[in-house]
Amino acid sequence: MDAQLAPGLYIVATPIGNLGDITLRAIETLRGVSAVACEDTRVTGKLLNHLGIKVKMIRYDDHASDATRDHVLDLAAQGPVALTSDAGTPLISDPGYKLVREARERGIAVTSLPGPSAAIVGLTLSGLPSDRFLFAGFLPSKDKARHDALEELAGIPATLVFYETAPRLGDCLSAIGAVLPGREVAVARELTKRFEECRSGSAEELIAHYAAHPPKGEIVIMVAPPAAGDGSAVDVDALLVAAMEHDKPSQAASQVARITGMDRKVLYARALELK
Ligand code: SAM
């Protein structure tokens, strides 16, 4: 360590699979802090062990009590404290935002050390537009809630990025195929690891592939934006048919109107024809 770290909260990104991705600054900081608040002391313990660092760890996960948060903040007011998650960037579908918020409210210095995040690694591999993207974290696991969440995102002119687990990949791709028909999808797996892959295709192609080759490991799913500003490129019939799998024609028309900006009455008439 060159200089002693000032008191404060240091958000430290850690590798998502390849230990070589730890940054020099992350190592120096973990070496210099008085405590590490982490999601799981066993997981972070392994990383610290690998780096030859011995430091006090405090469990800080999604269920952390107000008292634990207060304790971490008291320590950060007096000395340097790191926040890490099991992998990747803390706060990105991981705990930490309340801690950061309260630290800032209390006037405790907060600094963030950039490093790996699966969403960014996946996006950069996908070949999908990266000038505008929306990170939507994990979709709900229940069918109806997942369908509704996708519908809410359907009209957003940006590449959509989701986190997913291997057992739920098939269901998630089916929902994407139904609610966002015709969009290119990319599935990125095992990023930065030995069996890293990024596979693109339609939702249907990917469903068939992963049915034949059940996926393992951690997954990022990306979905291409809707066809740019061109109403004619949107397959309105497909959207209506997909929406009517779950809802009545009137509701389907309202949903598709929301997504496409088209007239609801016109869509309702078309929905009745298609039914
Ligand atoms: N904070 C982490 C980050 O910055 O990427 C994400 C934590 S979130 C609880 C875990 C999810 O991230 C996994 O279910 C998966 O969707 C994604 N993920 C993490 N590591 C990954 C990897 N090596 N390859 C693909 N996806 C990964």
GROMACS .gro file of C-alpha atoms in nm, residues 17-264:
model
  248
   17GLY     CA    1  -1.520  -1.607  -1.271
   18ASN     CA    2  -1.165  -1.529  -1.374
   19LEU     CA    3  -0.953  -1.428  -1.077
   20GLY     CA    4  -0.715  -1.249  -1.314
   21ASP     CA    5  -0.979  -0.981  -1.355
   22ILE     CA    6  -0.924  -0.831  -1.009
   23THR     CA    7  -0.781  -0.481  -1.049
   24LEU     CA    8  -0.459  -0.358  -0.891
   25ARG     CA    9  -0.659  -0.091  -0.713
   26ALA     CA   10  -0.904  -0.348  -0.577
   27ILE     CA   11  -0.613  -0.551  -0.433
   28GLU     CA   12  -0.450  -0.245  -0.279
   29THR     CA   13  -0.779  -0.134  -0.130
   30LEU     CA   14  -0.871  -0.474   0.013
   31ARG     CA   15  -0.524  -0.482   0.166
   32GLY     CA   16  -0.567  -0.138   0.317
   33VAL     CA   17  -0.917  -0.148   0.465
   34SER     CA   18  -0.996  -0.221   0.828
   35ALA     CA   19  -1.299  -0.436   0.741
   36VAL     CA   20  -1.482  -0.584   0.443
   37ALA     CA   21  -1.861  -0.587   0.438
   38CYS     CA   22  -1.954  -0.877   0.212
   39GLU     CA   23  -2.253  -1.079   0.101
   40ASP     CA   24  -2.109  -1.412   0.204
   41THR     CA   25  -1.797  -1.435   0.420
   42ARG     CA   26  -1.711  -1.779   0.277
   43VAL     CA   27  -1.710  -1.653  -0.084
   44THR     CA   28  -1.519  -1.332  -0.012
   45GLY     CA   29  -1.297  -1.525   0.230
   46LYS     CA   30  -1.180  -1.743  -0.060
   47LEU     CA   31  -1.091  -1.441  -0.270
   48LEU     CA   32  -0.906  -1.274   0.018
   49ASN     CA   33  -0.725  -1.597   0.089
   50HIS     CA   34  -0.621  -1.620  -0.276
   51LEU     CA   35  -0.484  -1.266  -0.249
   52GLY     CA   36  -0.309  -1.341   0.080
   53ILE     CA   37  -0.511  -1.076   0.263
   54LYS     CA   38  -0.628  -1.117   0.621
   55VAL     CA   39  -0.894  -0.869   0.720
   56LYS     CA   40  -1.207  -0.867   0.933
   57MET     CA   41  -1.523  -0.955   0.737
   58ILE     CA   42  -1.879  -0.851   0.823
   59ARG     CA   43  -2.173  -1.023   0.661
   60TYR     CA   44  -2.381  -0.766   0.474
   61ASP     CA   45  -2.646  -0.928   0.255
   62ASP     CA   46  -3.002  -0.853   0.139
   63HIS     CA   47  -3.134  -0.938   0.485
   64ALA     CA   48  -2.890  -0.720   0.676
   65SER     CA   49  -3.055  -0.552   0.973
   66ASP     CA   50  -3.052  -0.178   1.037
   67ALA     CA   51  -2.816  -0.253   1.323
   68THR     CA   52  -2.567  -0.425   1.089
   69ARG     CA   53  -2.585  -0.132   0.849
   70ASP     CA   54  -2.527   0.112   1.136
   71HIS     CA   55  -2.230  -0.092   1.250
   72VAL     CA   56  -2.072  -0.091   0.901
   73LEU     CA   57  -2.134   0.283   0.869
   74ASP     CA   58  -1.985   0.356   1.211
   75LEU     CA   59  -1.673   0.169   1.106
   76ALA     CA   60  -1.662   0.353   0.772
   77ALA     CA   61  -1.686   0.687   0.953
   78GLN     CA   62  -1.373   0.597   1.150
   79GLY     CA   63  -1.169   0.405   0.894
   80PRO     CA   64  -1.168   0.256   0.543
   81VAL     CA   65  -1.428  -0.017   0.489
   82ALA     CA   66  -1.478  -0.214   0.166
   83LEU     CA   67  -1.807  -0.341   0.031
   84THR     CA   68  -1.791  -0.647  -0.193
   85SER     CA   69  -2.049  -0.889  -0.329
   86ASP     CA   70  -2.000  -1.256  -0.415
   87ALA     CA   71  -1.894  -1.163  -0.768
   88GLY     CA   72  -1.890  -0.860  -0.994
   89THR     CA   73  -1.993  -0.510  -0.904
   90PRO     CA   74  -2.174  -0.462  -0.571
   91LEU     CA   75  -2.525  -0.308  -0.597
   92ILE     CA   76  -2.578  -0.446  -0.951
   93SER     CA   77  -2.849  -0.702  -0.866
   94ASP     CA   78  -2.662  -0.726  -0.537
   95PRO     CA   79  -2.691  -0.565  -0.193
   96GLY     CA   80  -2.554  -0.225  -0.108
   97TYR     CA   81  -2.766   0.064  -0.224
   98LYS     CA   82  -2.913   0.140   0.120
   99LEU     CA   83  -2.565   0.134   0.266
  100VAL     CA   84  -2.439   0.380   0.005
  101ARG     CA   85  -2.744   0.600   0.046
  102GLU     CA   86  -2.705   0.621   0.424
  103ALA     CA   87  -2.330   0.670   0.400
  104ARG     CA   88  -2.386   0.970   0.174
  105GLU     CA   89  -2.658   1.104   0.405
  106ARG     CA   90  -2.419   1.081   0.698
  107GLY     CA   91  -2.144   1.258   0.507
  108ILE     CA   92  -1.923   0.949   0.493
  109ALA     CA   93  -1.697   0.944   0.186
  110VAL     CA   94  -1.802   0.684  -0.072
  111THR     CA   95  -1.587   0.578  -0.362
  112SER     CA   96  -1.645   0.307  -0.621
  113LEU     CA   97  -1.368   0.099  -0.775
  114PRO     CA   98  -1.477  -0.016  -1.120
  115GLY     CA   99  -1.435  -0.374  -1.231
  116PRO     CA  100  -1.625  -0.663  -1.387
  117SER     CA  101  -2.001  -0.674  -1.419
  118ALA     CA  102  -2.168  -0.959  -1.609
  119ALA     CA  103  -2.421  -0.725  -1.771
  120ILE     CA  104  -2.147  -0.521  -1.939
  121VAL     CA  105  -1.937  -0.823  -2.035
  122GLY     CA  106  -2.245  -0.989  -2.190
  123LEU     CA  107  -2.351  -0.675  -2.375
  124THR     CA  108  -2.008  -0.625  -2.526
  125LEU     CA  109  -2.008  -0.982  -2.658
  126SER     CA  110  -2.363  -0.987  -2.790
  127GLY     CA  111  -2.321  -0.792  -3.112
  128LEU     CA  112  -2.642  -0.607  -3.025
  129PRO     CA  113  -2.664  -0.226  -3.022
  130SER     CA  114  -2.473  -0.101  -2.720
  131ASP     CA  115  -2.526   0.273  -2.757
  132ARG     CA  116  -2.845   0.245  -2.557
  133PHE     CA  117  -2.929  -0.043  -2.324
  134LEU     CA  118  -3.156  -0.108  -2.033
  135PHE     CA  119  -3.037  -0.336  -1.755
  136ALA     CA  120  -3.346  -0.498  -1.606
  137GLY     CA  121  -3.186  -0.739  -1.357
  138PHE     CA  122  -3.371  -1.065  -1.295
  139LEU     CA  123  -3.718  -1.109  -1.443
  140PRO     CA  124  -3.982  -1.240  -1.201
  141SER     CA  125  -3.996  -1.620  -1.182
  142LYS     CA  126  -4.377  -1.652  -1.201
  143ASP     CA  127  -4.518  -1.670  -1.557
  144LYS     CA  128  -4.774  -1.390  -1.533
  145ALA     CA  129  -4.539  -1.149  -1.355
  146ARG     CA  130  -4.259  -1.224  -1.605
  147HIS     CA  131  -4.498  -1.169  -1.897
  148ASP     CA  132  -4.614  -0.836  -1.749
  149ALA     CA  133  -4.258  -0.723  -1.683
  150LEU     CA  134  -4.158  -0.796  -2.045
  151GLU     CA  135  -4.463  -0.617  -2.175
  152GLU     CA  136  -4.366  -0.311  -1.977
  153LEU     CA  137  -4.025  -0.315  -2.147
  154ALA     CA  138  -4.148  -0.402  -2.497
  155GLY     CA  139  -4.159  -0.051  -2.641
  156ILE     CA  140  -3.827   0.068  -2.500
  157PRO     CA  141  -3.588   0.156  -2.784
  158ALA     CA  142  -3.282  -0.003  -2.627
  159THR     CA  143  -3.114  -0.341  -2.600
  160LEU     CA  144  -3.260  -0.516  -2.294
  161VAL     CA  145  -3.022  -0.694  -2.058
  162PHE     CA  146  -3.139  -0.953  -1.804
  163TYR     CA  147  -2.972  -1.175  -1.549
  164GLU     CA  148  -3.092  -1.536  -1.539
  165THR     CA  149  -3.013  -1.874  -1.393
  166ALA     CA  150  -2.967  -2.191  -1.599
  167PRO     CA  151  -3.279  -2.374  -1.472
  168ARG     CA  152  -3.505  -2.084  -1.571
  169LEU     CA  153  -3.350  -2.010  -1.911
  170GLY     CA  154  -3.609  -2.208  -2.112
  171ASP     CA  155  -3.910  -2.042  -1.947
  172CYS     CA  156  -3.753  -1.702  -1.982
  173LEU     CA  157  -3.680  -1.751  -2.353
  174SER     CA  158  -4.038  -1.873  -2.409
  175ALA     CA  159  -4.174  -1.557  -2.249
  176ILE     CA  160  -3.939  -1.341  -2.459
  177GLY     CA  161  -4.053  -1.523  -2.775
  178ALA     CA  162  -4.419  -1.464  -2.684
  179VAL     CA  163  -4.402  -1.102  -2.573
  180LEU     CA  164  -4.119  -0.974  -2.797
  181PRO     CA  165  -4.168  -1.181  -3.114
  182GLY     CA  166  -3.913  -1.153  -3.391
  183ARG     CA  167  -3.640  -0.994  -3.181
  184GLU     CA  168  -3.282  -1.118  -3.194
  185VAL     CA  169  -3.178  -1.264  -2.859
  186ALA     CA  170  -2.829  -1.337  -2.726
  187VAL     CA  171  -2.751  -1.574  -2.440
  188ALA     CA  172  -2.411  -1.525  -2.275
  189ARG     CA  173  -2.294  -1.796  -2.035
  190GLU     CA  174  -2.002  -1.860  -1.807
  191LEU     CA  175  -1.850  -1.523  -1.887
  192THR     CA  176  -1.475  -1.489  -1.829
  193LYS     CA  177  -1.460  -1.864  -1.752
  194ARG     CA  178  -1.324  -2.158  -1.949
  195PHE     CA  179  -1.653  -2.246  -2.120
  196GLU     CA  180  -1.761  -1.891  -2.196
  197GLU     CA  181  -2.007  -1.870  -2.484
  198CYS     CA  182  -2.238  -1.618  -2.643
  199ARG     CA  183  -2.506  -1.760  -2.871
  200SER     CA  184  -2.745  -1.549  -3.079
  201GLY     CA  185  -3.068  -1.630  -3.262
  202SER     CA  186  -3.443  -1.603  -3.231
  203ALA     CA  187  -3.596  -1.702  -2.899
  204GLU     CA  188  -3.731  -2.017  -3.069
  205GLU     CA  189  -3.388  -2.117  -3.203
  206LEU     CA  190  -3.232  -2.068  -2.863
  207ILE     CA  191  -3.509  -2.263  -2.689
  208ALA     CA  192  -3.445  -2.556  -2.925
  209HIS     CA  193  -3.069  -2.534  -2.874
  210TYR     CA  194  -3.083  -2.527  -2.496
  211ALA     CA  195  -3.348  -2.800  -2.483
  212ALA     CA  196  -3.097  -3.022  -2.664
  213HIS     CA  197  -2.798  -2.890  -2.464
  214PRO     CA  198  -2.918  -2.809  -2.113
  215PRO     CA  199  -2.718  -2.507  -2.002
  216LYS     CA  200  -2.502  -2.487  -1.693
  217GLY     CA  201  -2.371  -2.189  -1.508
  218GLU     CA  202  -2.460  -1.825  -1.493
  219ILE     CA  203  -2.638  -1.646  -1.773
  220VAL     CA  204  -2.700  -1.302  -1.918
  221ILE     CA  205  -2.979  -1.266  -2.174
  222MET     CA  206  -2.992  -0.975  -2.414
  223VAL     CA  207  -3.277  -0.878  -2.645
  224ALA     CA  208  -3.247  -0.650  -2.948
  225PRO     CA  209  -3.441  -0.321  -2.945
  226PRO     CA  210  -3.770  -0.300  -3.135
  227ALA     CA  211  -3.727  -0.223  -3.506
  228ALA     CA  212  -3.623   0.145  -3.509
  229GLY     CA  213  -3.921   0.382  -3.528
  230ASP     CA  214  -4.072   0.191  -3.816
  231GLY     CA  215  -4.428   0.096  -3.726
  232SER     CA  216  -4.453  -0.124  -4.034
  233ALA     CA  217  -4.161  -0.335  -3.915
  234VAL     CA  218  -4.350  -0.432  -3.601
  235ASP     CA  219  -4.547  -0.752  -3.648
  236VAL     CA  220  -4.868  -0.628  -3.491
  237ASP     CA  221  -5.054  -0.953  -3.555
  238ALA     CA  222  -4.785  -1.150  -3.375
  239LEU     CA  223  -4.799  -0.909  -3.081
  240LEU     CA  224  -5.178  -0.941  -3.062
  241VAL     CA  225  -5.171  -1.320  -3.086
  242ALA     CA  226  -4.903  -1.338  -2.815
  243ALA     CA  227  -5.096  -1.103  -2.588
  244MET     CA  228  -5.420  -1.300  -2.639
  245GLU     CA  229  -5.251  -1.613  -2.507
  246HIS     CA  230  -5.291  -1.457  -2.164
  247ASP     CA  231  -5.550  -1.182  -2.200
  248LYS     CA  232  -5.884  -1.093  -2.359
  249PRO     CA  233  -5.884  -0.913  -2.700
  250SER     CA  234  -5.962  -0.578  -2.538
  251GLN     CA  235  -5.670  -0.608  -2.296
  252ALA     CA  236  -5.444  -0.738  -2.572
  253ALA     CA  237  -5.536  -0.435  -2.785
  254SER     CA  238  -5.453  -0.198  -2.498
  255GLN     CA  239  -5.116  -0.365  -2.441
  256VAL     CA  240  -5.019  -0.358  -2.807
  257ALA     CA  241  -5.136   0.005  -2.832
  258ARG     CA  242  -4.905   0.089  -2.545
  259ILE     CA  243  -4.613  -0.090  -2.709
  260THR     CA  244  -4.660   0.038  -3.065
  261GLY     CA  245  -4.838   0.370  -3.015
  262MET     CA  246  -5.108   0.250  -3.260
  263ASP     CA  247  -5.478   0.323  -3.222
  264ARG     CA  248  -5.642   0.094  -2.964
   0.00000   0.00000   0.00000
